[in-house]
Amino acid sequence: MTHSTDVRSPGRSGPRAEEENTRSRVLGAVLEHGPVSAADLGEMLDLTPAAVRRHLDALEQQHYIEVTMVRRRTGGAGRPARRYVVAPEGHAKLGDDYLEIATDALETIRRVAGPDAVRAFIQERVDRLEAAYRPRVEAAGDEVAERLPVLVQLLSEDGFAASTNEVAVGQGERRTIVSAQLCQGHCPVRELAARYPQFCELETDLIARLLGTDVRRLSTLAAGAHVCTTHVPLARPAPRPAAGAAPPTPADQTTDHTSKEGRHD
């Protein structure tokens, strides 16, 4: 269950192949980090602003990507910022080769055996993922913040272009809740999930079981969002000690191991 972001034509070499290879890298970065700005893409890929714009324009003309307007983090009355995301047509080109066959198969199961059989089929698929993921996730440790990066890596290996974004309430010593957003920039079964929401429901349950915490799905590609986003509680930082109290030991302190890559603001 993998996908490729390589848009190169086979058998080519020289400047043309290098140009297409760079374009493939740009597409891959949009897939993984979108919504993302042109400036951030240039920094990630070490490209000049002119080069980034050239590749973004070409990918937009090919309907691989599109522009979305995102409210700036700082708020205020300024205009929303331009960000790039993979277009619906791009997702189709990147991994829906067997969509028609899979759709027909699920529809036949539903017609012959009923909706419960469809759910059982999807549950079996999710169970296989859990069996494959669980040993590596559990080997990372017991804490959610230890398990989450491993799950992100496993999802990315299976074509979900996953990343995490730390979220906190308050700042500095006033920070009271630490959580993360698990973002999936691509879904290999997006079109199927749009028709059969059990895919999203059971995948959310899988994430919760593997991380050992309650999670909440905030958005999905199947429902029309630009990225699947899942809220993952991490920890509550220890309260500030009273005046004159002994400082906390290392075991009492909360350490955040969450990746800050792939911010989706």
Coordinates of C-alpha atoms in Angstrom, one line a residue:
M1 CA 0.0 0.0 0.0
T2 CA 2.5 2.6 -1.2
H3 CA 2.5 5.5 -3.5
S4 CA 5.0 7.5 -5.5
T5 CA 5.5 11.2 -6.0
D6 CA 7.9 10.7 -8.9
V7 CA 6.6 12.5 -11.9
R8 CA 9.6 11.9 -14.1
S9 CA 9.5 10.3 -17.4
P10 CA 11.5 7.1 -17.7
G11 CA 14.6 6.8 -19.8
R12 CA 15.5 10.5 -19.7
S13 CA 18.8 12.0 -18.6
G14 CA 20.5 15.4 -18.6
P15 CA 19.0 18.8 -17.8
R16 CA 15.5 17.7 -18.6
A17 CA 15.7 14.8 -16.2
E18 CA 17.2 17.0 -13.5
E19 CA 14.3 19.5 -13.9
E20 CA 11.7 16.8 -13.6
N21 CA 13.5 15.3 -10.6
T22 CA 13.4 18.7 -8.8
R23 CA 9.7 19.0 -9.7
S24 CA 9.1 15.6 -8.2
R25 CA 10.8 16.8 -5.0
V26 CA 8.6 19.9 -4.9
L27 CA 5.5 17.8 -5.3
G28 CA 6.7 15.4 -2.6
A29 CA 7.3 18.4 -0.2
V30 CA 3.8 19.8 -0.9
L31 CA 2.3 16.3 -0.3
E32 CA 4.1 15.9 3.0
H33 CA 4.0 19.4 4.4
G34 CA 1.0 21.1 2.7
P35 CA -0.6 23.5 3.2
V36 CA 2.9 25.1 2.7
S37 CA 4.1 28.4 1.4
A38 CA 6.5 28.9 -1.6
A39 CA 9.1 30.4 0.8
D40 CA 9.0 27.4 3.1
L41 CA 9.4 25.1 0.1
G42 CA 12.4 27.0 -1.1
E43 CA 14.1 26.7 2.3
M44 CA 13.3 22.9 2.6
L45 CA 14.6 22.1 -0.9
D46 CA 17.4 24.8 -1.1
L47 CA 15.8 26.3 -4.2
T48 CA 15.6 30.0 -5.3
P49 CA 12.3 31.8 -5.2
A50 CA 12.2 31.8 -9.0
A51 CA 12.9 28.1 -9.2
V52 CA 10.2 27.3 -6.7
R53 CA 7.6 29.4 -8.5
R54 CA 8.5 27.8 -11.8
H55 CA 7.9 24.3 -10.5
L56 CA 4.8 25.3 -8.6
D57 CA 3.3 26.9 -11.7
A58 CA 4.0 23.8 -13.7
L59 CA 2.5 21.4 -11.1
E60 CA -0.6 23.7 -10.8
Q61 CA -1.1 23.6 -14.6
Q62 CA -0.8 19.7 -14.4
H63 CA -3.5 19.8 -11.7
Y64 CA -1.2 18.1 -9.2
I65 CA -1.4 21.0 -6.7
E66 CA -3.7 23.9 -6.0
V67 CA -3.6 27.1 -3.9
T68 CA -5.6 27.5 -0.7
M69 CA -5.9 30.6 1.5
V70 CA -5.0 30.1 5.1
R71 CA -5.5 32.5 8.0
R72 CA -2.2 33.7 9.3
R73 CA -1.2 32.5 12.7
T74 CA -0.7 36.0 14.0
G75 CA -4.3 36.9 13.3
G76 CA -5.2 40.5 12.6
A77 CA -6.9 42.1 9.7
G78 CA -4.3 41.1 7.1
R79 CA -5.1 39.1 4.0
P80 CA -5.0 35.3 4.3
A81 CA -1.7 33.7 3.2
R82 CA -1.3 31.6 0.1
R83 CA -0.5 28.0 0.7
Y84 CA 0.0 25.0 -1.6
V85 CA -1.7 21.6 -1.2
V86 CA -2.1 18.6 -3.4
A87 CA -5.2 18.9 -5.6
P88 CA -7.9 16.1 -5.7
E89 CA -6.7 15.2 -9.2
G90 CA -3.2 15.0 -7.8
H91 CA -4.2 12.5 -5.1
A92 CA -5.9 10.4 -7.8
K93 CA -2.7 10.4 -9.9
L94 CA -0.6 9.5 -6.9
G95 CA -2.3 6.4 -5.8
D96 CA -5.8 5.5 -6.9
D97 CA -4.8 3.1 -9.8
Y98 CA -7.0 0.3 -8.4
L99 CA -9.9 2.5 -7.3
E100 CA -12.5 1.2 -9.8
I101 CA -11.7 -2.4 -9.0
A102 CA -11.7 -1.8 -5.2
T103 CA -15.0 0.2 -5.4
D104 CA -16.7 -2.6 -7.4
A105 CA -15.5 -5.2 -4.9
L106 CA -16.8 -3.3 -1.9
E107 CA -20.1 -2.6 -3.6
T108 CA -20.5 -6.3 -4.4
I109 CA -19.8 -7.2 -0.8
R110 CA -22.4 -4.7 0.4
R111 CA -25.0 -5.9 -2.1
V112 CA -24.4 -9.6 -1.5
A113 CA -23.7 -9.7 2.3
G114 CA -24.8 -6.3 3.6
P115 CA -23.1 -3.3 5.2
D116 CA -21.9 -5.3 8.2
A117 CA -19.8 -7.4 5.8
V118 CA -18.2 -4.2 4.4
R119 CA -17.3 -3.1 7.9
A120 CA -15.8 -6.5 8.7
F121 CA -13.7 -6.3 5.5
I122 CA -12.3 -2.9 6.4
Q123 CA -11.8 -4.0 10.0
E124 CA -9.7 -7.0 8.8
R125 CA -7.5 -4.6 6.8
V126 CA -7.1 -2.3 9.9
D127 CA -6.2 -5.4 12.0
R128 CA -3.4 -6.3 9.6
L129 CA -2.0 -2.8 9.9
E130 CA -2.2 -3.0 13.7
A131 CA -0.4 -6.3 13.7
A132 CA 2.4 -4.9 11.5
Y133 CA 2.7 -1.5 13.4
R134 CA 2.3 -2.6 17.0
P135 CA 5.8 -4.2 17.6
R136 CA 7.7 -1.1 16.4
V137 CA 5.3 1.3 18.1
E138 CA 5.5 -0.5 21.5
A139 CA 9.3 -0.8 21.2
A140 CA 9.5 3.0 21.3
G141 CA 8.3 3.2 24.9
D142 CA 5.1 3.6 26.9
E143 CA 4.7 7.4 26.5
V144 CA 2.5 8.8 23.7
A145 CA 5.3 11.3 22.8
E146 CA 7.7 8.3 22.3
R147 CA 5.2 6.3 20.2
L148 CA 3.9 9.1 18.0
P149 CA 7.1 9.7 15.9
V150 CA 7.3 5.9 15.2
L151 CA 3.7 5.8 14.1
V152 CA 4.3 8.8 11.8
Q153 CA 7.2 7.0 10.2
L154 CA 5.1 3.8 9.7
L155 CA 2.2 5.7 8.1
S156 CA 4.6 7.6 5.8
E157 CA 6.1 4.3 4.7
D158 CA 2.6 3.1 3.8
G159 CA 1.9 6.2 1.7
F160 CA 0.1 8.5 4.1
A161 CA 2.7 11.4 4.0
A162 CA 2.4 11.8 7.8
S163 CA 3.9 14.5 10.0
T164 CA 3.2 16.0 13.4
N165 CA 2.6 19.5 14.7
E166 CA 2.9 20.4 18.4
V167 CA 0.0 22.3 19.9
A168 CA 0.1 24.0 23.4
V169 CA -2.3 26.1 25.4
G170 CA -0.4 29.0 27.0
Q171 CA 3.3 29.8 26.7
G172 CA 6.4 29.1 28.8
E173 CA 5.6 28.4 32.4
R174 CA 1.9 29.1 31.8
R175 CA 1.6 26.2 29.3
T176 CA -1.0 23.9 30.7
I177 CA -1.7 21.3 28.1
V178 CA 0.5 19.8 25.5
S179 CA -0.9 17.9 22.5
A180 CA 0.0 17.2 18.9
Q181 CA -1.8 17.1 15.6
L182 CA -1.1 14.0 13.5
C183 CA -1.4 15.2 9.9
Q184 CA -1.7 12.9 6.9
G185 CA -1.2 14.7 3.6
H186 CA -2.2 11.8 1.4
C187 CA -4.5 8.8 1.8
P188 CA -4.1 5.8 -0.5
V189 CA -7.8 5.0 0.0
R190 CA -9.2 8.5 -0.1
E191 CA -11.9 7.9 -2.7
L192 CA -13.0 4.7 -1.0
A193 CA -13.2 6.4 2.3
A194 CA -15.4 9.1 0.8
R195 CA -17.9 6.4 0.0
Y196 CA -17.3 4.2 3.0
P197 CA -16.5 6.4 6.1
Q198 CA -15.8 3.2 8.1
F199 CA -12.2 3.5 6.7
C200 CA -11.7 6.8 8.6
E201 CA -13.6 5.7 11.7
L202 CA -11.7 2.4 12.1
E203 CA -8.3 4.1 11.3
T204 CA -9.0 6.6 14.1
D205 CA -9.6 3.8 16.5
L206 CA -6.4 2.1 15.3
I207 CA -4.4 5.3 16.1
A208 CA -5.9 5.5 19.6
R209 CA -5.1 1.9 20.3
L210 CA -1.5 2.1 19.1
L211 CA -0.8 5.3 21.0
G212 CA -2.7 4.3 24.1
T213 CA -4.7 7.5 24.4
D214 CA -8.0 8.9 23.3
V215 CA -7.7 10.8 20.0
R216 CA -10.1 12.9 18.0
R217 CA -10.2 13.2 14.2
L218 CA -10.5 16.9 13.3
S219 CA -10.6 16.7 9.5
T220 CA -10.3 14.1 6.7
L221 CA -9.3 14.2 3.0
A222 CA -12.3 12.0 2.3
A223 CA -14.6 14.7 3.6
G224 CA -12.9 17.4 1.4
A225 CA -10.2 18.8 3.7
H226 CA -6.7 19.3 2.4
V227 CA -5.2 17.1 5.1
C228 CA -6.3 14.4 7.6
T229 CA -5.8 15.9 11.1
T230 CA -6.0 13.9 14.3
H231 CA -5.8 15.6 17.7
V232 CA -3.4 13.5 20.0
P233 CA -3.2 14.4 23.7
L234 CA 0.4 14.1 24.9
A235 CA 0.8 15.2 28.6
R236 CA 0.0 17.9 31.1
P237 CA 3.3 19.6 32.3
A238 CA 4.0 19.2 36.0
P239 CA 2.6 22.1 38.1
R240 CA 4.9 24.8 39.3
P241 CA 6.4 23.9 42.7
A242 CA 5.4 26.0 45.7
A243 CA 7.8 28.6 47.1
G244 CA 10.6 26.8 49.0
A245 CA 9.8 23.4 47.6
A246 CA 12.5 21.1 46.3
P247 CA 13.0 21.2 42.5
P248 CA 11.5 18.3 40.6
T249 CA 13.6 15.3 39.8
P250 CA 14.2 14.3 36.1
A251 CA 11.6 11.6 36.5
D252 CA 9.0 14.2 37.4
Q253 CA 9.6 16.4 34.4
T254 CA 7.7 16.1 31.2
T255 CA 9.8 15.8 28.0
D256 CA 8.2 16.5 24.7
H257 CA 9.6 14.4 21.9
T258 CA 7.1 15.5 19.3
S259 CA 8.4 16.5 15.9
K260 CA 7.7 20.1 14.9
E261 CA 8.0 19.3 11.2
G262 CA 5.1 19.6 8.8
R263 CA 3.3 22.5 10.5
H264 CA -0.1 23.0 8.9
D265 CA -1.1 26.5 9.9

